[in-house]
Amino acid sequence: MTLSSTVLITGASSGIGATYAERFARRGHDLVLVARDKARLDALAKRLQDENGVAVAVLQADLTESAELAVVEARLRDDARIGILVNNAGMAQSGSFVQQTGDSIERLITLNTTAPARLAAAVAPRLAQSGSGAIVNIGSVVGFAPEMGMSLYGATKAFVLFLSQGLSLELSSKGVYVQAVLPAATRTEIWQRSGMDVNALPEVMEVGELVDAALAGFDRREQVTIPPLHVAARWDALEGARQGLLSDIRQAHAAERYRAPE
Ligand SMILES: NC(=O)c1ccc[n+]([C@@H]2O[C@H](COP(=O)([O-])OP(=O)(O)OC[C@H]3O[C@@H](n4cnc5c(N)ncnc54)[C@H](OP(=O)(O)O)[C@@H]3O)[C@@H](O)[C@H]2O)c1
């Protein structure tokens, strides 16, 4: 990807997405900002244009609405200036699993999994064709922590990590860089939006620190960046254990412990 690539960021009206927009604008990238709140996007676009001299376009879309998602897909497919997609828009879970409704489950899964998958699929063929570009997917450490009590949200973030790792394997040989970024608790509006008090948490990362760390990982072309993980070797150990497990999957027969006694 070239320094001049335009960056399309979903969920750019606040929090992590707005901070990515600021950082990429400072680096000289033109931007396409996507979210529902057009007034906020317009204000951010104007400020970033004035401060950095970059071009910032606004695309209002509710990514849980298939027709609006399709407009963003079309932009990613057709606008050859876009070389970087940041799949950031997301929502957390309000309440426990038994408090969910069919609608709330569908909205959460659509925003956190269907939208990033469809958007990645819209841009990937063009990036692979050009032999360059990047897809950044914002997951969460909750994606490997069912203990945290956010089963649905965590499941969507496990999807994001898996999708990122799979896409990285499929696309890196074609020159396309795929990064999964896994924050832990970060001070943004997501807490308030889902009815939680961020100030009740014992530890919270400031959003600027999170995005700067994520971009350090981006610059190193890390596949998985976990800013709050202090001992990087723990991730390597988890990956090693996963590979070990895979090496012991034998498809022809059930394991000894499941065989009926003769
Ligand atoms: N903050 C944390 O502790 C934390 C930790 C781990 C992972 N994350 C992940 O980080 C990402 C960004 O979240 P954040 O913490 O920055 O929260 P945030 O401040 O609430 O930002 C969420 C963004 O997504 C947009 N959005 C929400 N619903 C949307 C919809 N239906 N269609 C289009 N855009 C929508 C929001 O804009 P509009 O309301 O204008 O649409 C907003 O720009 C999420 O994927 C989240 O899961 C956050």
PDB file of C-alpha atoms and ligand atoms in Angstrom:
ATOM      1  CA  MET A   1       0.000   0.000   0.000  1.00  0.00           C
ATOM      2  CA  THR A   2       1.296   3.425  -0.759  1.00  0.00           C
ATOM      3  CA  LEU A   3       1.513   6.376   1.581  1.00  0.00           C
ATOM      4  CA  SER A   4      -1.221   7.979  -0.493  1.00  0.00           C
ATOM      5  CA  SER A   5      -3.777   5.192   0.015  1.00  0.00           C
ATOM      6  CA  THR A   6      -7.180   6.370   1.125  1.00  0.00           C
ATOM      7  CA  VAL A   7      -8.306   4.711   4.368  1.00  0.00           C
ATOM      8  CA  LEU A   8     -11.960   3.713   4.839  1.00  0.00           C
ATOM      9  CA  ILE A   9     -12.823   3.477   8.546  1.00  0.00           C
ATOM     10  CA  THR A  10     -16.135   2.140   9.849  1.00  0.00           C
ATOM     11  CA  GLY A  11     -17.427   3.434  13.170  1.00  0.00           C
ATOM     12  CA  ALA A  12     -15.393   6.599  12.700  1.00  0.00           C
ATOM     13  CA  SER A  13     -17.751   8.938  14.546  1.00  0.00           C
ATOM     14  CA  SER A  14     -16.345   8.178  18.013  1.00  0.00           C
ATOM     15  CA  GLY A  15     -13.842   6.231  20.087  1.00  0.00           C
ATOM     16  CA  ILE A  16     -11.316   3.954  18.428  1.00  0.00           C
ATOM     17  CA  GLY A  17     -12.534   4.680  14.879  1.00  0.00           C
ATOM     18  CA  ALA A  18     -12.387   8.464  15.302  1.00  0.00           C
ATOM     19  CA  THR A  19      -8.893   8.098  16.764  1.00  0.00           C
ATOM     20  CA  TYR A  20      -7.751   5.948  13.821  1.00  0.00           C
ATOM     21  CA  ALA A  21      -9.127   8.689  11.543  1.00  0.00           C
ATOM     22  CA  GLU A  22      -7.091  11.308  13.362  1.00  0.00           C
ATOM     23  CA  ARG A  23      -3.888   9.261  13.299  1.00  0.00           C
ATOM     24  CA  PHE A  24      -4.181   8.290   9.604  1.00  0.00           C
ATOM     25  CA  ALA A  25      -4.980  11.921   8.702  1.00  0.00           C
ATOM     26  CA  ARG A  26      -1.824  13.009  10.529  1.00  0.00           C
ATOM     27  CA  ARG A  27       0.095  10.457   8.455  1.00  0.00           C
ATOM     28  CA  GLY A  28      -1.205  12.176   5.326  1.00  0.00           C
ATOM     29  CA  HIS A  29      -3.881   9.695   4.255  1.00  0.00           C
ATOM     30  CA  ASP A  30      -7.158  10.753   2.679  1.00  0.00           C
ATOM     31  CA  LEU A  31     -10.112   9.192   4.457  1.00  0.00           C
ATOM     32  CA  VAL A  32     -13.626   7.833   3.995  1.00  0.00           C
ATOM     33  CA  LEU A  33     -15.467   7.925   7.322  1.00  0.00           C
ATOM     34  CA  VAL A  34     -18.446   5.615   7.855  1.00  0.00           C
ATOM     35  CA  ALA A  35     -21.027   5.613  10.694  1.00  0.00           C
ATOM     36  CA  ARG A  36     -24.682   6.527  11.308  1.00  0.00           C
ATOM     37  CA  ASP A  37     -24.214   9.939  12.943  1.00  0.00           C
ATOM     38  CA  LYS A  38     -23.630  12.215   9.929  1.00  0.00           C
ATOM     39  CA  ALA A  39     -23.323  15.442  11.936  1.00  0.00           C
ATOM     40  CA  ARG A  40     -20.482  13.986  13.987  1.00  0.00           C
ATOM     41  CA  LEU A  41     -18.753  12.579  10.903  1.00  0.00           C
ATOM     42  CA  ASP A  42     -19.065  15.936   9.097  1.00  0.00           C
ATOM     43  CA  ALA A  43     -17.566  17.801  12.072  1.00  0.00           C
ATOM     44  CA  LEU A  44     -14.666  15.337  12.324  1.00  0.00           C
ATOM     45  CA  ALA A  45     -14.113  15.439   8.558  1.00  0.00           C
ATOM     46  CA  LYS A  46     -13.920  19.236   8.553  1.00  0.00           C
ATOM     47  CA  ARG A  47     -11.503  19.326  11.480  1.00  0.00           C
ATOM     48  CA  LEU A  48      -9.215  16.675   9.986  1.00  0.00           C
ATOM     49  CA  GLN A  49      -9.240  18.410   6.583  1.00  0.00           C
ATOM     50  CA  ASP A  50      -8.430  21.783   8.157  1.00  0.00           C
ATOM     51  CA  GLU A  51      -5.697  20.423  10.427  1.00  0.00           C
ATOM     52  CA  ASN A  52      -4.011  18.031   8.007  1.00  0.00           C
ATOM     53  CA  GLY A  53      -4.851  19.170   4.484  1.00  0.00           C
ATOM     54  CA  VAL A  54      -6.170  15.730   3.547  1.00  0.00           C
ATOM     55  CA  ALA A  55      -9.431  14.952   1.732  1.00  0.00           C
ATOM     56  CA  VAL A  56     -12.070  13.420   3.996  1.00  0.00           C
ATOM     57  CA  ALA A  57     -15.319  11.994   2.628  1.00  0.00           C
ATOM     58  CA  VAL A  58     -18.291  10.991   4.753  1.00  0.00           C
ATOM     59  CA  LEU A  59     -20.474   7.979   4.067  1.00  0.00           C
ATOM     60  CA  GLN A  60     -23.494   7.720   6.331  1.00  0.00           C
ATOM     61  CA  ALA A  61     -24.571   4.103   6.783  1.00  0.00           C
ATOM     62  CA  ASP A  62     -26.197   1.840   9.315  1.00  0.00           C
ATOM     63  CA  LEU A  63     -24.154  -1.297   8.793  1.00  0.00           C
ATOM     64  CA  THR A  64     -26.924  -3.506  10.211  1.00  0.00           C
ATOM     65  CA  GLU A  65     -29.095  -2.517   7.225  1.00  0.00           C
ATOM     66  CA  SER A  66     -28.242  -4.678   4.239  1.00  0.00           C
ATOM     67  CA  ALA A  67     -28.986  -1.964   1.651  1.00  0.00           C
ATOM     68  CA  GLU A  68     -26.789   0.597   3.460  1.00  0.00           C
ATOM     69  CA  LEU A  69     -24.006  -1.935   3.925  1.00  0.00           C
ATOM     70  CA  ALA A  70     -24.202  -2.562   0.169  1.00  0.00           C
ATOM     71  CA  VAL A  71     -23.424   1.121  -0.492  1.00  0.00           C
ATOM     72  CA  VAL A  72     -20.206   0.828   1.539  1.00  0.00           C
ATOM     73  CA  GLU A  73     -19.356  -2.430  -0.228  1.00  0.00           C
ATOM     74  CA  ALA A  74     -19.780  -0.708  -3.591  1.00  0.00           C
ATOM     75  CA  ARG A  75     -17.494   2.137  -2.506  1.00  0.00           C
ATOM     76  CA  LEU A  76     -14.817  -0.365  -1.449  1.00  0.00           C
ATOM     77  CA  ARG A  77     -15.160  -2.285  -4.703  1.00  0.00           C
ATOM     78  CA  ASP A  78     -15.173   0.704  -7.032  1.00  0.00           C
ATOM     79  CA  ASP A  79     -12.961   3.375  -5.465  1.00  0.00           C
ATOM     80  CA  ALA A  80      -9.449   2.294  -6.425  1.00  0.00           C
ATOM     81  CA  ARG A  81      -7.920   4.977  -4.205  1.00  0.00           C
ATOM     82  CA  ILE A  82      -8.990   3.038  -1.098  1.00  0.00           C
ATOM     83  CA  GLY A  83      -6.057   0.840  -0.079  1.00  0.00           C
ATOM     84  CA  ILE A  84      -6.774   0.323   3.624  1.00  0.00           C
ATOM     85  CA  LEU A  85     -10.016  -0.845   5.284  1.00  0.00           C
ATOM     86  CA  VAL A  86     -10.384  -0.479   9.052  1.00  0.00           C
ATOM     87  CA  ASN A  87     -13.290  -2.698  10.149  1.00  0.00           C
ATOM     88  CA  ASN A  88     -13.906  -1.004  13.482  1.00  0.00           C
ATOM     89  CA  ALA A  89     -17.659  -0.366  13.908  1.00  0.00           C
ATOM     90  CA  GLY A  90     -19.030  -2.560  16.638  1.00  0.00           C
ATOM     91  CA  MET A  91     -21.293  -2.731  19.620  1.00  0.00           C
ATOM     92  CA  ALA A  92     -21.037  -4.477  22.965  1.00  0.00           C
ATOM     93  CA  GLN A  93     -23.607  -6.677  24.608  1.00  0.00           C
ATOM     94  CA  SER A  94     -26.173  -5.136  26.911  1.00  0.00           C
ATOM     95  CA  GLY A  95     -27.186  -7.592  29.608  1.00  0.00           C
ATOM     96  CA  SER A  96     -26.572 -11.305  29.969  1.00  0.00           C
ATOM     97  CA  PHE A  97     -27.488 -13.985  27.437  1.00  0.00           C
ATOM     98  CA  VAL A  98     -30.884 -14.713  28.969  1.00  0.00           C
ATOM     99  CA  GLN A  99     -31.800 -11.029  28.629  1.00  0.00           C
ATOM    100  CA  GLN A 100     -31.276 -10.995  24.853  1.00  0.00           C
ATOM    101  CA  THR A 101     -34.052 -10.808  22.300  1.00  0.00           C
ATOM    102  CA  GLY A 102     -33.956 -12.172  18.789  1.00  0.00           C
ATOM    103  CA  ASP A 103     -33.572  -8.626  17.477  1.00  0.00           C
ATOM    104  CA  SER A 104     -30.730  -7.667  19.812  1.00  0.00           C
ATOM    105  CA  ILE A 105     -28.873 -10.888  18.948  1.00  0.00           C
ATOM    106  CA  GLU A 106     -29.302 -10.290  15.237  1.00  0.00           C
ATOM    107  CA  ARG A 107     -28.177  -6.646  15.448  1.00  0.00           C
ATOM    108  CA  LEU A 108     -25.036  -7.500  17.439  1.00  0.00           C
ATOM    109  CA  ILE A 109     -24.039 -10.391  15.179  1.00  0.00           C
ATOM    110  CA  THR A 110     -24.764  -8.411  12.010  1.00  0.00           C
ATOM    111  CA  LEU A 111     -22.750  -5.361  13.039  1.00  0.00           C
ATOM    112  CA  ASN A 112     -19.822  -7.257  14.582  1.00  0.00           C
ATOM    113  CA  THR A 113     -19.473 -10.126  12.103  1.00  0.00           C
ATOM    114  CA  THR A 114     -21.567  -9.863   8.912  1.00  0.00           C
ATOM    115  CA  ALA A 115     -20.564  -6.267   8.224  1.00  0.00           C
ATOM    116  CA  PRO A 116     -16.777  -6.714   8.594  1.00  0.00           C
ATOM    117  CA  ALA A 117     -16.871  -9.971   6.612  1.00  0.00           C
ATOM    118  CA  ARG A 118     -18.882  -8.430   3.769  1.00  0.00           C
ATOM    119  CA  LEU A 119     -16.721  -5.308   3.691  1.00  0.00           C
ATOM    120  CA  ALA A 120     -13.506  -7.351   3.667  1.00  0.00           C
ATOM    121  CA  ALA A 121     -14.952  -9.469   0.861  1.00  0.00           C
ATOM    122  CA  ALA A 122     -15.830  -6.332  -1.098  1.00  0.00           C
ATOM    123  CA  VAL A 123     -12.306  -4.919  -1.019  1.00  0.00           C
ATOM    124  CA  ALA A 124     -10.120  -8.054  -0.940  1.00  0.00           C
ATOM    125  CA  PRO A 125     -10.336  -9.022  -4.643  1.00  0.00           C
ATOM    126  CA  ARG A 126      -9.308  -5.529  -5.745  1.00  0.00           C
ATOM    127  CA  LEU A 127      -6.431  -5.371  -3.241  1.00  0.00           C
ATOM    128  CA  ALA A 128      -5.266  -8.861  -4.206  1.00  0.00           C
ATOM    129  CA  GLN A 129      -5.406  -7.843  -7.858  1.00  0.00           C
ATOM    130  CA  SER A 130      -3.255  -4.778  -7.168  1.00  0.00           C
ATOM    131  CA  GLY A 131      -0.887  -6.783  -4.956  1.00  0.00           C
ATOM    132  CA  SER A 132      -1.093  -4.308  -2.061  1.00  0.00           C
ATOM    133  CA  GLY A 133      -3.298  -2.927   0.673  1.00  0.00           C
ATOM    134  CA  ALA A 134      -4.395  -3.717   4.189  1.00  0.00           C
ATOM    135  CA  ILE A 135      -7.451  -4.856   6.132  1.00  0.00           C
ATOM    136  CA  VAL A 136      -7.505  -4.063   9.864  1.00  0.00           C
ATOM    137  CA  ASN A 137     -10.165  -5.805  11.937  1.00  0.00           C
ATOM    138  CA  ILE A 138     -10.935  -4.697  15.491  1.00  0.00           C
ATOM    139  CA  GLY A 139     -11.577  -7.731  17.687  1.00  0.00           C
ATOM    140  CA  SER A 140     -11.347  -7.918  21.472  1.00  0.00           C
ATOM    141  CA  VAL A 141      -9.591  -9.939  24.152  1.00  0.00           C
ATOM    142  CA  VAL A 142     -13.137 -10.942  25.161  1.00  0.00           C
ATOM    143  CA  GLY A 143     -12.958 -13.189  22.079  1.00  0.00           C
ATOM    144  CA  PHE A 144     -10.810 -15.622  24.034  1.00  0.00           C
ATOM    145  CA  ALA A 145     -12.436 -15.119  27.417  1.00  0.00           C
ATOM    146  CA  PRO A 146     -15.879 -16.728  27.819  1.00  0.00           C
ATOM    147  CA  GLU A 147     -15.248 -16.126  31.552  1.00  0.00           C
ATOM    148  CA  MET A 148     -15.989 -12.435  31.021  1.00  0.00           C
ATOM    149  CA  GLY A 149     -19.725 -13.075  30.847  1.00  0.00           C
ATOM    150  CA  MET A 150     -20.342 -11.508  27.422  1.00  0.00           C
ATOM    151  CA  SER A 151     -21.012 -14.705  25.518  1.00  0.00           C
ATOM    152  CA  LEU A 152     -22.506 -13.211  22.381  1.00  0.00           C
ATOM    153  CA  TYR A 153     -20.122 -10.283  22.114  1.00  0.00           C
ATOM    154  CA  GLY A 154     -17.158 -12.565  22.791  1.00  0.00           C
ATOM    155  CA  ALA A 155     -18.363 -15.008  20.151  1.00  0.00           C
ATOM    156  CA  THR A 156     -18.489 -12.224  17.556  1.00  0.00           C
ATOM    157  CA  LYS A 157     -14.959 -11.171  18.487  1.00  0.00           C
ATOM    158  CA  ALA A 158     -13.710 -14.776  18.277  1.00  0.00           C
ATOM    159  CA  PHE A 159     -15.147 -14.713  14.741  1.00  0.00           C
ATOM    160  CA  VAL A 160     -13.199 -11.523  13.978  1.00  0.00           C
ATOM    161  CA  LEU A 161      -9.918 -13.082  15.127  1.00  0.00           C
ATOM    162  CA  PHE A 162     -10.520 -16.309  13.183  1.00  0.00           C
ATOM    163  CA  LEU A 163     -11.562 -14.394  10.063  1.00  0.00           C
ATOM    164  CA  SER A 164      -8.459 -12.206  10.293  1.00  0.00           C
ATOM    165  CA  GLN A 165      -6.122 -15.167  10.689  1.00  0.00           C
ATOM    166  CA  GLY A 166      -7.771 -16.983   7.808  1.00  0.00           C
ATOM    167  CA  LEU A 167      -7.696 -13.926   5.544  1.00  0.00           C
ATOM    168  CA  SER A 168      -4.070 -13.327   6.436  1.00  0.00           C
ATOM    169  CA  LEU A 169      -3.208 -16.867   5.330  1.00  0.00           C
ATOM    170  CA  GLU A 170      -5.209 -16.431   2.112  1.00  0.00           C
ATOM    171  CA  LEU A 171      -4.115 -12.912   1.194  1.00  0.00           C
ATOM    172  CA  SER A 172      -0.576 -12.297   2.461  1.00  0.00           C
ATOM    173  CA  SER A 173       0.958 -14.141  -0.497  1.00  0.00           C
ATOM    174  CA  LYS A 174      -0.988 -11.728  -2.735  1.00  0.00           C
ATOM    175  CA  GLY A 175       0.561  -8.698  -1.048  1.00  0.00           C
ATOM    176  CA  VAL A 176      -2.411  -7.860   1.174  1.00  0.00           C
ATOM    177  CA  TYR A 177      -1.696  -7.322   4.873  1.00  0.00           C
ATOM    178  CA  VAL A 178      -4.412  -8.359   7.366  1.00  0.00           C
ATOM    179  CA  GLN A 179      -4.197  -7.318  11.011  1.00  0.00           C
ATOM    180  CA  ALA A 180      -6.429  -8.256  13.952  1.00  0.00           C
ATOM    181  CA  VAL A 181      -6.311  -5.733  16.793  1.00  0.00           C
ATOM    182  CA  LEU A 182      -7.509  -6.991  20.168  1.00  0.00           C
ATOM    183  CA  PRO A 183      -8.083  -4.253  22.731  1.00  0.00           C
ATOM    184  CA  ALA A 184      -9.136  -4.848  26.328  1.00  0.00           C
ATOM    185  CA  ALA A 185     -11.183  -2.213  28.188  1.00  0.00           C
ATOM    186  CA  THR A 186     -10.622   1.120  26.473  1.00  0.00           C
ATOM    187  CA  ARG A 187     -12.236   4.430  27.413  1.00  0.00           C
ATOM    188  CA  THR A 188     -14.848   5.030  24.697  1.00  0.00           C
ATOM    189  CA  GLU A 189     -18.599   5.452  24.419  1.00  0.00           C
ATOM    190  CA  ILE A 190     -19.151   1.724  23.910  1.00  0.00           C
ATOM    191  CA  TRP A 191     -19.550   1.233  27.662  1.00  0.00           C
ATOM    192  CA  GLN A 192     -22.211   3.892  28.110  1.00  0.00           C
ATOM    193  CA  ARG A 193     -23.966   2.761  24.924  1.00  0.00           C
ATOM    194  CA  SER A 194     -24.360  -0.732  26.375  1.00  0.00           C
ATOM    195  CA  GLY A 195     -25.393   0.488  29.813  1.00  0.00           C
ATOM    196  CA  MET A 196     -22.070  -0.048  31.609  1.00  0.00           C
ATOM    197  CA  ASP A 197     -20.083   2.438  33.687  1.00  0.00           C
ATOM    198  CA  VAL A 198     -16.500   2.565  32.421  1.00  0.00           C
ATOM    199  CA  ASN A 199     -15.441   4.307  35.633  1.00  0.00           C
ATOM    200  CA  ALA A 200     -16.452   1.240  37.635  1.00  0.00           C
ATOM    201  CA  LEU A 201     -13.671  -0.754  35.933  1.00  0.00           C
ATOM    202  CA  PRO A 202     -10.421  -1.156  37.871  1.00  0.00           C
ATOM    203  CA  GLU A 203      -8.237  -0.488  34.805  1.00  0.00           C
ATOM    204  CA  VAL A 204      -8.979   1.187  31.472  1.00  0.00           C
ATOM    205  CA  MET A 205      -6.689   2.138  28.580  1.00  0.00           C
ATOM    206  CA  GLU A 206      -7.019   5.595  27.052  1.00  0.00           C
ATOM    207  CA  VAL A 207      -8.093   5.413  23.410  1.00  0.00           C
ATOM    208  CA  GLY A 208      -5.067   7.309  22.051  1.00  0.00           C
ATOM    209  CA  GLU A 209      -2.672   4.868  23.696  1.00  0.00           C
ATOM    210  CA  LEU A 210      -4.655   1.930  22.278  1.00  0.00           C
ATOM    211  CA  VAL A 211      -4.650   3.200  18.700  1.00  0.00           C
ATOM    212  CA  ASP A 212      -0.995   4.266  18.794  1.00  0.00           C
ATOM    213  CA  ALA A 213      -0.052   0.761  19.970  1.00  0.00           C
ATOM    214  CA  ALA A 214      -2.268  -0.796  17.283  1.00  0.00           C
ATOM    215  CA  LEU A 215      -0.519   1.335  14.663  1.00  0.00           C
ATOM    216  CA  ALA A 216       2.904   0.279  15.994  1.00  0.00           C
ATOM    217  CA  GLY A 217       1.753  -3.298  15.313  1.00  0.00           C
ATOM    218  CA  PHE A 218       0.455  -2.219  11.890  1.00  0.00           C
ATOM    219  CA  ASP A 219       3.809  -0.679  10.991  1.00  0.00           C
ATOM    220  CA  ARG A 220       5.539  -3.946  11.976  1.00  0.00           C
ATOM    221  CA  ARG A 221       2.995  -5.893   9.895  1.00  0.00           C
ATOM    222  CA  GLU A 222       1.944  -7.970  12.912  1.00  0.00           C
ATOM    223  CA  GLN A 223      -0.925 -10.351  12.181  1.00  0.00           C
ATOM    224  CA  VAL A 224      -2.362 -10.098  15.676  1.00  0.00           C
ATOM    225  CA  THR A 225      -1.792  -7.027  17.829  1.00  0.00           C
ATOM    226  CA  ILE A 226      -2.862  -7.161  21.470  1.00  0.00           C
ATOM    227  CA  PRO A 227      -1.891  -3.815  23.013  1.00  0.00           C
ATOM    228  CA  PRO A 228      -2.817  -4.779  26.610  1.00  0.00           C
ATOM    229  CA  LEU A 229      -0.884  -8.105  26.504  1.00  0.00           C
ATOM    230  CA  HIS A 230       2.412  -7.433  28.268  1.00  0.00           C
ATOM    231  CA  VAL A 231       4.186 -10.774  27.768  1.00  0.00           C
ATOM    232  CA  ALA A 232       4.095 -11.346  24.003  1.00  0.00           C
ATOM    233  CA  ALA A 233       5.390 -14.905  24.461  1.00  0.00           C
ATOM    234  CA  ARG A 234       1.980 -15.880  25.898  1.00  0.00           C
ATOM    235  CA  TRP A 235       0.400 -15.387  22.482  1.00  0.00           C
ATOM    236  CA  ASP A 236       3.175 -17.459  20.876  1.00  0.00           C
ATOM    237  CA  ALA A 237       2.532 -20.199  23.453  1.00  0.00           C
ATOM    238  CA  LEU A 238      -1.213 -20.171  22.681  1.00  0.00           C
ATOM    239  CA  GLU A 239      -0.500 -20.440  18.958  1.00  0.00           C
ATOM    240  CA  GLY A 240       2.011 -23.239  19.627  1.00  0.00           C
ATOM    241  CA  ALA A 241      -0.590 -25.134  21.692  1.00  0.00           C
ATOM    242  CA  ARG A 242      -3.157 -24.692  18.923  1.00  0.00           C
ATOM    243  CA  GLN A 243      -0.738 -26.057  16.311  1.00  0.00           C
ATOM    244  CA  GLY A 244       0.036 -28.970  18.652  1.00  0.00           C
ATOM    245  CA  LEU A 245      -3.666 -29.752  18.955  1.00  0.00           C
ATOM    246  CA  LEU A 246      -4.104 -29.602  15.182  1.00  0.00           C
ATOM    247  CA  SER A 247      -1.206 -32.011  14.684  1.00  0.00           C
ATOM    248  CA  ASP A 248      -3.066 -34.586  16.804  1.00  0.00           C
ATOM    249  CA  ILE A 249      -6.355 -34.461  14.887  1.00  0.00           C
ATOM    250  CA  ARG A 250      -6.620 -37.833  13.061  1.00  0.00           C
ATOM    251  CA  GLN A 251      -9.661 -38.001  10.898  1.00  0.00           C
ATOM    252  CA  ALA A 252     -10.019 -41.748  10.274  1.00  0.00           C
ATOM    253  CA  HIS A 253     -10.857 -42.973  13.783  1.00  0.00           C
ATOM    254  CA  ALA A 254     -12.327 -41.748  17.052  1.00  0.00           C
ATOM    255  CA  ALA A 255      -9.853 -41.357  19.894  1.00  0.00           C
ATOM    256  CA  GLU A 256      -9.239 -44.351  22.118  1.00  0.00           C
ATOM    257  CA  ARG A 257     -11.187 -42.815  25.039  1.00  0.00           C
ATOM    258  CA  TYR A 258     -14.397 -42.749  22.958  1.00  0.00           C
ATOM    259  CA  ARG A 259     -14.230 -46.331  21.725  1.00  0.00           C
ATOM    260  CA  ALA A 260     -16.647 -48.834  23.188  1.00  0.00           C
ATOM    261  CA  PRO A 261     -14.949 -51.496  25.324  1.00  0.00           C
ATOM    262  CA  GLU A 262     -14.499 -54.680  23.284  1.00  0.00           C
TER     263      GLU A 262
HETATM  264  N1  LIG B   1     -13.839   0.272  24.059  1.00  0.00           N
HETATM  265  C1  LIG B   1     -13.500  -0.943  24.418  1.00  0.00           C
HETATM  266  O1  LIG B   1     -13.308  -1.250  25.626  1.00  0.00           O
HETATM  267  C2  LIG B   1     -13.291  -2.003  23.377  1.00  0.00           C
HETATM  268  C3  LIG B   1     -12.596  -3.157  23.732  1.00  0.00           C
HETATM  269  C4  LIG B   1     -12.411  -4.145  22.777  1.00  0.00           C
HETATM  270  C5  LIG B   1     -12.871  -3.970  21.492  1.00  0.00           C
HETATM  271  N2  LIG B   1     -13.555  -2.828  21.174  1.00  0.00           N
HETATM  272  C6  LIG B   1     -14.073  -2.710  19.808  1.00  0.00           C
HETATM  273  O2  LIG B   1     -13.658  -1.493  19.245  1.00  0.00           O
HETATM  274  C7  LIG B   1     -14.556  -1.121  18.195  1.00  0.00           C
HETATM  275  C8  LIG B   1     -14.894   0.358  18.313  1.00  0.00           C
HETATM  276  O3  LIG B   1     -15.612   0.577  19.491  1.00  0.00           O
HETATM  277  P1  LIG B   1     -15.375   1.813  20.472  1.00  0.00           P
HETATM  278  O4  LIG B   1     -14.904   1.276  21.742  1.00  0.00           O
HETATM  279  O5  LIG B   1     -14.594   2.868  19.783  1.00  0.00           O
HETATM  280  O6  LIG B   1     -16.901   2.247  20.718  1.00  0.00           O
HETATM  281  P2  LIG B   1     -17.756   3.515  20.296  1.00  0.00           P
HETATM  282  O7  LIG B   1     -17.098   4.776  20.727  1.00  0.00           O
HETATM  283  O8  LIG B   1     -19.124   3.205  20.789  1.00  0.00           O
HETATM  284  O9  LIG B   1     -17.713   3.482  18.712  1.00  0.00           O
HETATM  285  C9  LIG B   1     -18.493   2.606  17.954  1.00  0.00           C
HETATM  286  C10 LIG B   1     -18.568   3.156  16.545  1.00  0.00           C
HETATM  287  O10 LIG B   1     -19.359   2.267  15.755  1.00  0.00           O
HETATM  288  C11 LIG B   1     -20.399   3.025  15.121  1.00  0.00           C
HETATM  289  N3  LIG B   1     -21.598   2.228  14.994  1.00  0.00           N
HETATM  290  C12 LIG B   1     -22.350   1.685  15.995  1.00  0.00           C
HETATM  291  N4  LIG B   1     -23.419   1.074  15.483  1.00  0.00           N
HETATM  292  C13 LIG B   1     -23.340   1.213  14.122  1.00  0.00           C
HETATM  293  C14 LIG B   1     -24.154   0.819  13.035  1.00  0.00           C
HETATM  294  N5  LIG B   1     -25.284   0.125  13.238  1.00  0.00           N
HETATM  295  N6  LIG B   1     -23.776   1.145  11.786  1.00  0.00           N
HETATM  296  C15 LIG B   1     -22.652   1.860  11.572  1.00  0.00           C
HETATM  297  N7  LIG B   1     -21.834   2.266  12.559  1.00  0.00           N
HETATM  298  C16 LIG B   1     -22.182   1.943  13.825  1.00  0.00           C
HETATM  299  C17 LIG B   1     -20.639   4.218  16.032  1.00  0.00           C
HETATM  300  O11 LIG B   1     -21.131   5.351  15.291  1.00  0.00           O
HETATM  301  P3  LIG B   1     -22.659   5.791  15.089  1.00  0.00           P
HETATM  302  O12 LIG B   1     -23.346   5.652  16.415  1.00  0.00           O
HETATM  303  O13 LIG B   1     -22.521   7.197  14.584  1.00  0.00           O
HETATM  304  O14 LIG B   1     -23.190   4.863  14.046  1.00  0.00           O
HETATM  305  C18 LIG B   1     -19.219   4.521  16.490  1.00  0.00           C
HETATM  306  O15 LIG B   1     -18.563   5.313  15.536  1.00  0.00           O
HETATM  307  C19 LIG B   1     -15.751  -2.073  18.320  1.00  0.00           C
HETATM  308  O16 LIG B   1     -15.659  -3.066  17.330  1.00  0.00           O
HETATM  309  C20 LIG B   1     -15.583  -2.668  19.695  1.00  0.00           C
HETATM  310  O17 LIG B   1     -16.166  -3.943  19.797  1.00  0.00           O
HETATM  311  C21 LIG B   1     -13.768  -1.841  22.073  1.00  0.00           C
END
